[in-house]
mmCIF file of C-alpha atoms and ligand atoms in Angstrom:
data_model
loop_
_atom_site.group_PDB
_atom_site.id
_atom_site.type_symbol
_atom_site.label_atom_id
_atom_site.label_comp_id
_atom_site.label_asym_id
_atom_site.label_seq_id
_atom_site.Cartn_x
_atom_site.Cartn_y
_atom_site.Cartn_z
ATOM 1 C CA MET T 985 45.979 57.838 82.490
ATOM 2 C CA GLN T 986 43.474 55.127 83.201
ATOM 3 C CA LYS T 987 45.023 52.586 85.485
ATOM 4 C CA VAL T 988 45.074 48.693 84.799
ATOM 5 C CA LYS T 989 43.128 46.482 86.394
ATOM 6 C CA LEU T 990 44.931 43.651 87.731
ATOM 7 C CA PRO T 991 43.477 39.709 86.867
ATOM 8 C CA VAL T 992 41.685 38.203 89.257
ATOM 9 C CA LYS T 993 43.717 34.884 88.660
ATOM 10 C CA VAL T 994 46.970 34.204 87.275
ATOM 11 C CA ASP T 995 49.011 31.235 86.746
ATOM 12 C CA PRO T 996 52.322 32.001 89.037
ATOM 13 C CA VAL T 997 54.332 29.304 87.334
ATOM 14 C CA ARG T 998 53.696 30.494 83.697
ATOM 15 C CA SER T 999 54.090 34.391 84.785
ATOM 16 C CA ALA T 1000 57.511 33.411 86.564
ATOM 17 C CA LEU T 1001 58.780 31.931 83.066
ATOM 18 C CA LYS T 1002 57.762 35.095 81.310
ATOM 19 C CA LEU T 1003 59.254 36.884 84.157
ATOM 20 C CA LEU T 1004 56.067 39.097 84.182
ATOM 21 C CA ASP T 1005 55.513 42.526 86.022
ATOM 22 C CA TYR T 1006 52.024 43.837 86.843
ATOM 23 C CA VAL T 1007 51.425 47.178 87.955
ATOM 24 C CA GLY T 1008 47.843 48.189 88.324
ATOM 25 C CA ILE T 1009 45.012 48.129 90.530
ATOM 26 C CA VAL T 1010 42.367 46.359 92.250
ATOM 27 C CA GLU T 1011 39.143 48.091 92.573
ATOM 28 C CA LYS T 1012 37.896 49.022 95.738
ATOM 29 C CA SER T 1013 34.486 47.154 95.060
ATOM 30 C CA GLN T 1014 36.682 44.070 95.121
ATOM 31 C CA MET T 1015 37.845 44.484 98.679
ATOM 32 C CA PRO T 1016 34.795 43.967 100.617
ATOM 33 C CA ARG T 1017 36.411 42.641 103.608
ATOM 34 C CA LEU T 1018 38.984 45.331 103.760
ATOM 35 C CA GLU T 1019 36.326 47.852 103.722
ATOM 36 C CA GLU T 1020 34.716 46.011 106.681
ATOM 37 C CA SER T 1021 38.066 45.897 108.547
ATOM 38 C CA THR T 1022 38.474 49.513 108.367
ATOM 39 C CA ALA T 1023 36.452 52.831 108.924
ATOM 40 C CA GLY T 1024 36.237 52.920 105.231
ATOM 41 C CA LEU T 1025 38.438 52.051 102.235
ATOM 42 C CA LEU T 1026 39.044 55.537 100.330
ATOM 43 C CA GLY T 1027 40.183 54.410 96.895
ATOM 44 C CA ASP T 1028 41.590 51.407 94.652
ATOM 45 C CA VAL T 1029 44.362 49.476 95.931
ATOM 46 C CA ASP T 1030 47.758 49.721 93.952
ATOM 47 C CA VAL T 1031 49.563 47.128 93.645
ATOM 48 C CA SER T 1032 52.752 46.038 91.799
ATOM 49 C CA LEU T 1033 53.622 42.470 91.404
ATOM 50 C CA HIS T 1034 57.027 40.752 90.109
ATOM 51 C CA PHE T 1035 57.087 36.988 88.818
ATOM 52 C CA GLY T 1036 60.212 35.242 88.672
ATOM 53 C CA LYS T 1037 62.866 32.295 90.009
ATOM 54 C CA ASP T 1038 65.076 33.027 92.754
ATOM 55 C CA VAL T 1039 68.418 31.563 93.123
ATOM 56 C CA GLN T 1040 67.094 28.181 94.472
ATOM 57 C CA LYS T 1041 65.006 28.181 91.141
ATOM 58 C CA LEU T 1042 61.854 28.556 93.370
ATOM 59 C CA THR T 1043 58.939 30.274 91.692
ATOM 60 C CA VAL T 1044 58.306 33.715 93.426
ATOM 61 C CA MET T 1045 55.737 36.282 93.281
ATOM 62 C CA LYS T 1046 57.033 39.106 95.187
ATOM 63 C CA GLY T 1047 54.963 42.211 95.643
ATOM 64 C CA THR T 1048 53.574 45.353 97.470
ATOM 65 C CA ALA T 1049 49.974 46.635 98.044
ATOM 66 C CA HIS T 1050 48.842 50.144 99.115
ATOM 67 C CA ALA T 1051 45.504 51.235 100.040
ATOM 68 C CA GLU T 1052 44.295 54.445 101.689
ATOM 69 C CA VAL T 1053 41.828 53.606 104.740
ATOM 70 C CA ASN T 1054 40.088 55.496 107.456
ATOM 71 C CA LEU T 1055 40.661 54.055 110.699
ATOM 72 C CA VAL T 1056 39.269 55.234 114.102
ATOM 73 C CA CYS T 1057 42.167 56.606 116.627
ATOM 74 C CA GLN T 1058 41.871 54.338 119.775
ATOM 75 C CA ARG T 1059 43.290 57.308 121.748
ATOM 76 C CA CYS T 1060 40.867 60.049 120.937
ATOM 77 C CA GLY T 1061 38.021 58.375 119.065
ATOM 78 C CA GLU T 1062 38.315 60.301 115.935
ATOM 79 C CA SER T 1063 38.886 58.997 112.569
ATOM 80 C CA PHE T 1064 42.072 59.685 110.607
ATOM 81 C CA THR T 1065 43.682 58.452 107.301
ATOM 82 C CA HIS T 1066 46.148 55.736 107.104
ATOM 83 C CA ARG T 1067 48.117 54.428 104.418
ATOM 84 C CA CYS T 1068 48.117 50.650 104.525
ATOM 85 C CA GLU T 1069 51.188 49.165 102.829
ATOM 86 C CA ALA T 1070 51.861 45.332 102.629
ATOM 87 C CA GLU T 1071 54.803 43.579 101.030
ATOM 88 C CA PHE T 1072 55.008 39.800 100.532
ATOM 89 C CA VAL T 1073 56.875 36.984 98.870
ATOM 90 C CA TYR T 1074 54.788 33.905 97.836
ATOM 91 C CA THR T 1075 55.941 30.648 96.488
ATOM 92 C CA PRO T 1076 53.530 28.066 94.895
ATOM 93 C CA MET T 1077 53.377 24.516 96.708
ATOM 94 C CA PHE T 1078 53.927 21.474 94.825
ATOM 95 C CA GLU T 1079 53.952 17.801 95.523
ATOM 96 C CA ARG T 1080 57.561 17.987 96.155
ATOM 97 C CA THR T 1081 57.902 21.190 97.975
ATOM 98 C CA ASP T 1082 59.385 20.970 101.589
ATOM 99 C CA GLU T 1083 57.764 23.561 103.437
ATOM 100 C CA GLU T 1084 60.549 23.567 105.856
ATOM 101 C CA GLU T 1085 63.044 24.245 103.264
ATOM 102 C CA LEU T 1086 61.548 27.198 102.154
ATOM 103 C CA PRO T 1087 63.246 30.695 102.982
ATOM 104 C CA GLU T 1088 61.520 32.023 106.135
ATOM 105 C CA ALA T 1089 60.010 35.126 104.489
ATOM 106 C CA TYR T 1090 58.444 33.067 101.717
ATOM 107 C CA GLU T 1091 54.654 32.361 102.321
ATOM 108 C CA PRO T 1092 53.596 29.190 100.703
ATOM 109 C CA ILE T 1093 50.556 29.232 98.419
ATOM 110 C CA GLU T 1094 48.246 26.496 97.345
ATOM 111 C CA LEU T 1095 47.459 26.450 93.478
ATOM 112 C CA ASP T 1096 43.749 25.758 92.630
ATOM 113 C CA GLU T 1097 43.000 23.099 90.164
ATOM 114 C CA ASN T 1098 43.942 25.096 87.263
ATOM 115 C CA GLY T 1099 47.350 25.985 88.636
ATOM 116 C CA GLU T 1100 46.241 29.593 89.198
ATOM 117 C CA ILE T 1101 46.173 31.810 92.482
ATOM 118 C CA ASP T 1102 43.176 34.171 93.544
ATOM 119 C CA LEU T 1103 45.272 37.445 93.432
ATOM 120 C CA HIS T 1104 42.439 39.426 95.010
ATOM 121 C CA GLN T 1105 41.906 37.316 97.950
ATOM 122 C CA ILE T 1106 45.805 37.046 98.517
ATOM 123 C CA LEU T 1107 46.155 41.001 98.420
ATOM 124 C CA GLU T 1108 42.796 41.566 100.695
ATOM 125 C CA ASP T 1109 44.483 39.239 103.171
ATOM 126 C CA GLU T 1110 47.892 40.901 103.019
ATOM 127 C CA LEU T 1111 46.206 44.345 103.391
ATOM 128 C CA ILE T 1112 43.881 43.255 106.187
ATOM 129 C CA LEU T 1113 47.208 41.650 107.994
ATOM 130 C CA ALA T 1114 49.092 45.081 107.515
ATOM 131 C CA LEU T 1115 46.309 47.253 109.472
ATOM 132 C CA PRO T 1116 47.641 48.198 112.876
ATOM 133 C CA LEU T 1117 46.266 46.117 115.602
ATOM 134 C CA VAL T 1118 45.510 49.265 117.779
ATOM 135 C CA PRO T 1119 44.954 52.194 115.364
ATOM 136 C CA MET T 1120 46.195 55.505 116.775
ATOM 137 C CA HIS T 1121 47.143 58.822 115.295
ATOM 138 C CA PRO T 1122 51.056 59.539 115.598
ATOM 139 C CA MET T 1123 51.546 61.326 119.185
ATOM 140 C CA ASP T 1124 51.724 64.901 117.827
ATOM 141 C CA GLU T 1125 48.944 64.647 115.646
ATOM 142 C CA CYS T 1126 46.446 63.386 117.932
ATOM 143 C CA PRO T 1127 44.247 65.965 120.202
ATOM 144 C CA ARG T 1128 44.403 63.727 123.014
ATOM 145 C CA GLY T 1129 48.096 62.820 122.493
ATOM 146 C CA LYS T 1130 48.988 66.740 122.390
ATOM 147 C CA MET T 1131 46.918 67.212 125.541
ATOM 148 C CA GLU T 1132 48.915 64.378 127.277
ATOM 149 C CA MET T 1133 52.226 65.615 126.107
ATOM 150 C CA SER T 1134 51.245 69.319 127.450
ATOM 151 C CA PHE T 1135 50.428 68.093 130.781
ATOM 152 C CA GLY T 1136 53.915 66.346 130.846
ATOM 153 C CA HIS T 1137 52.338 62.842 131.054
ATOM 154 C CA ILE T 1138 54.506 60.005 129.186
ATOM 155 C CA GLU T 1139 52.797 56.967 128.415
ATOM 156 C CA PRO T 1140 55.028 53.941 128.708
ATOM 157 C CA ALA T 1141 55.680 52.282 125.440
ATOM 158 C CA ASP T 1142 54.013 49.074 126.334
ATOM 159 C CA GLU T 1143 50.906 50.595 127.416
ATOM 160 C CA ARG T 1144 47.920 50.020 125.019
ATOM 161 C CA PRO T 1145 45.087 52.356 125.515
ATOM 162 C CA ASN T 1146 41.986 50.853 126.385
ATOM 163 C CA PRO T 1147 39.466 50.848 123.348
ATOM 164 C CA PHE T 1148 36.530 50.930 125.666
ATOM 165 C CA ALA T 1149 37.874 54.016 127.454
ATOM 166 C CA VAL T 1150 36.623 56.065 124.400
ATOM 167 C CA LEU T 1151 33.160 54.683 124.832
ATOM 168 C CA GLU T 1152 33.176 55.426 128.377
ATOM 169 C CA GLU T 1153 33.822 58.884 127.437
ATOM 170 C CA LEU T 1154 31.230 59.235 125.176
ATOM 171 C CA LYS T 1155 28.659 57.894 127.561
ATOM 172 C CA ARG T 1156 29.517 60.529 129.897
ATOM 173 C CA LYS T 1157 28.852 63.341 127.252
HETATM 174 ZN ZN1 LIG B 134 43.997 60.477 117.989
#
């Protein structure tokens, strides 16, 4: 089955009145910044969006986005596949909107001159923000993590591996 491509722009207010749901994809080629932020975007981005009104009658766009990306493990230097997942709630800003009064989980968003928002841009931002700060294999899948475990070395939880350590090691080889 061919997947539906998400529109680039939507009018969140009108979509909310119609209680629209979008389930579809954004093509990989539309996400150049996500591609650059990783060691490769492996396919199209899966998106599910729901437009509606909350109990306070605020217009909301709730959604999730998933992308498979390659990341380089900062412990062992090898790349691995990571499923990047973002979850978000947006509410459009109007002149009467008081940002202070918005529920904490809501992200305010400006509408353009046509009352629309740029979905591709928003989804790409969300996915980039959802990337791990220091990408690493899970300990038991990391060749280096296994080695460390078998030597009985336990890393303190807050000790971040130095990304340059990997470079140092490459230089020595
Ligand atoms: Zn690793």
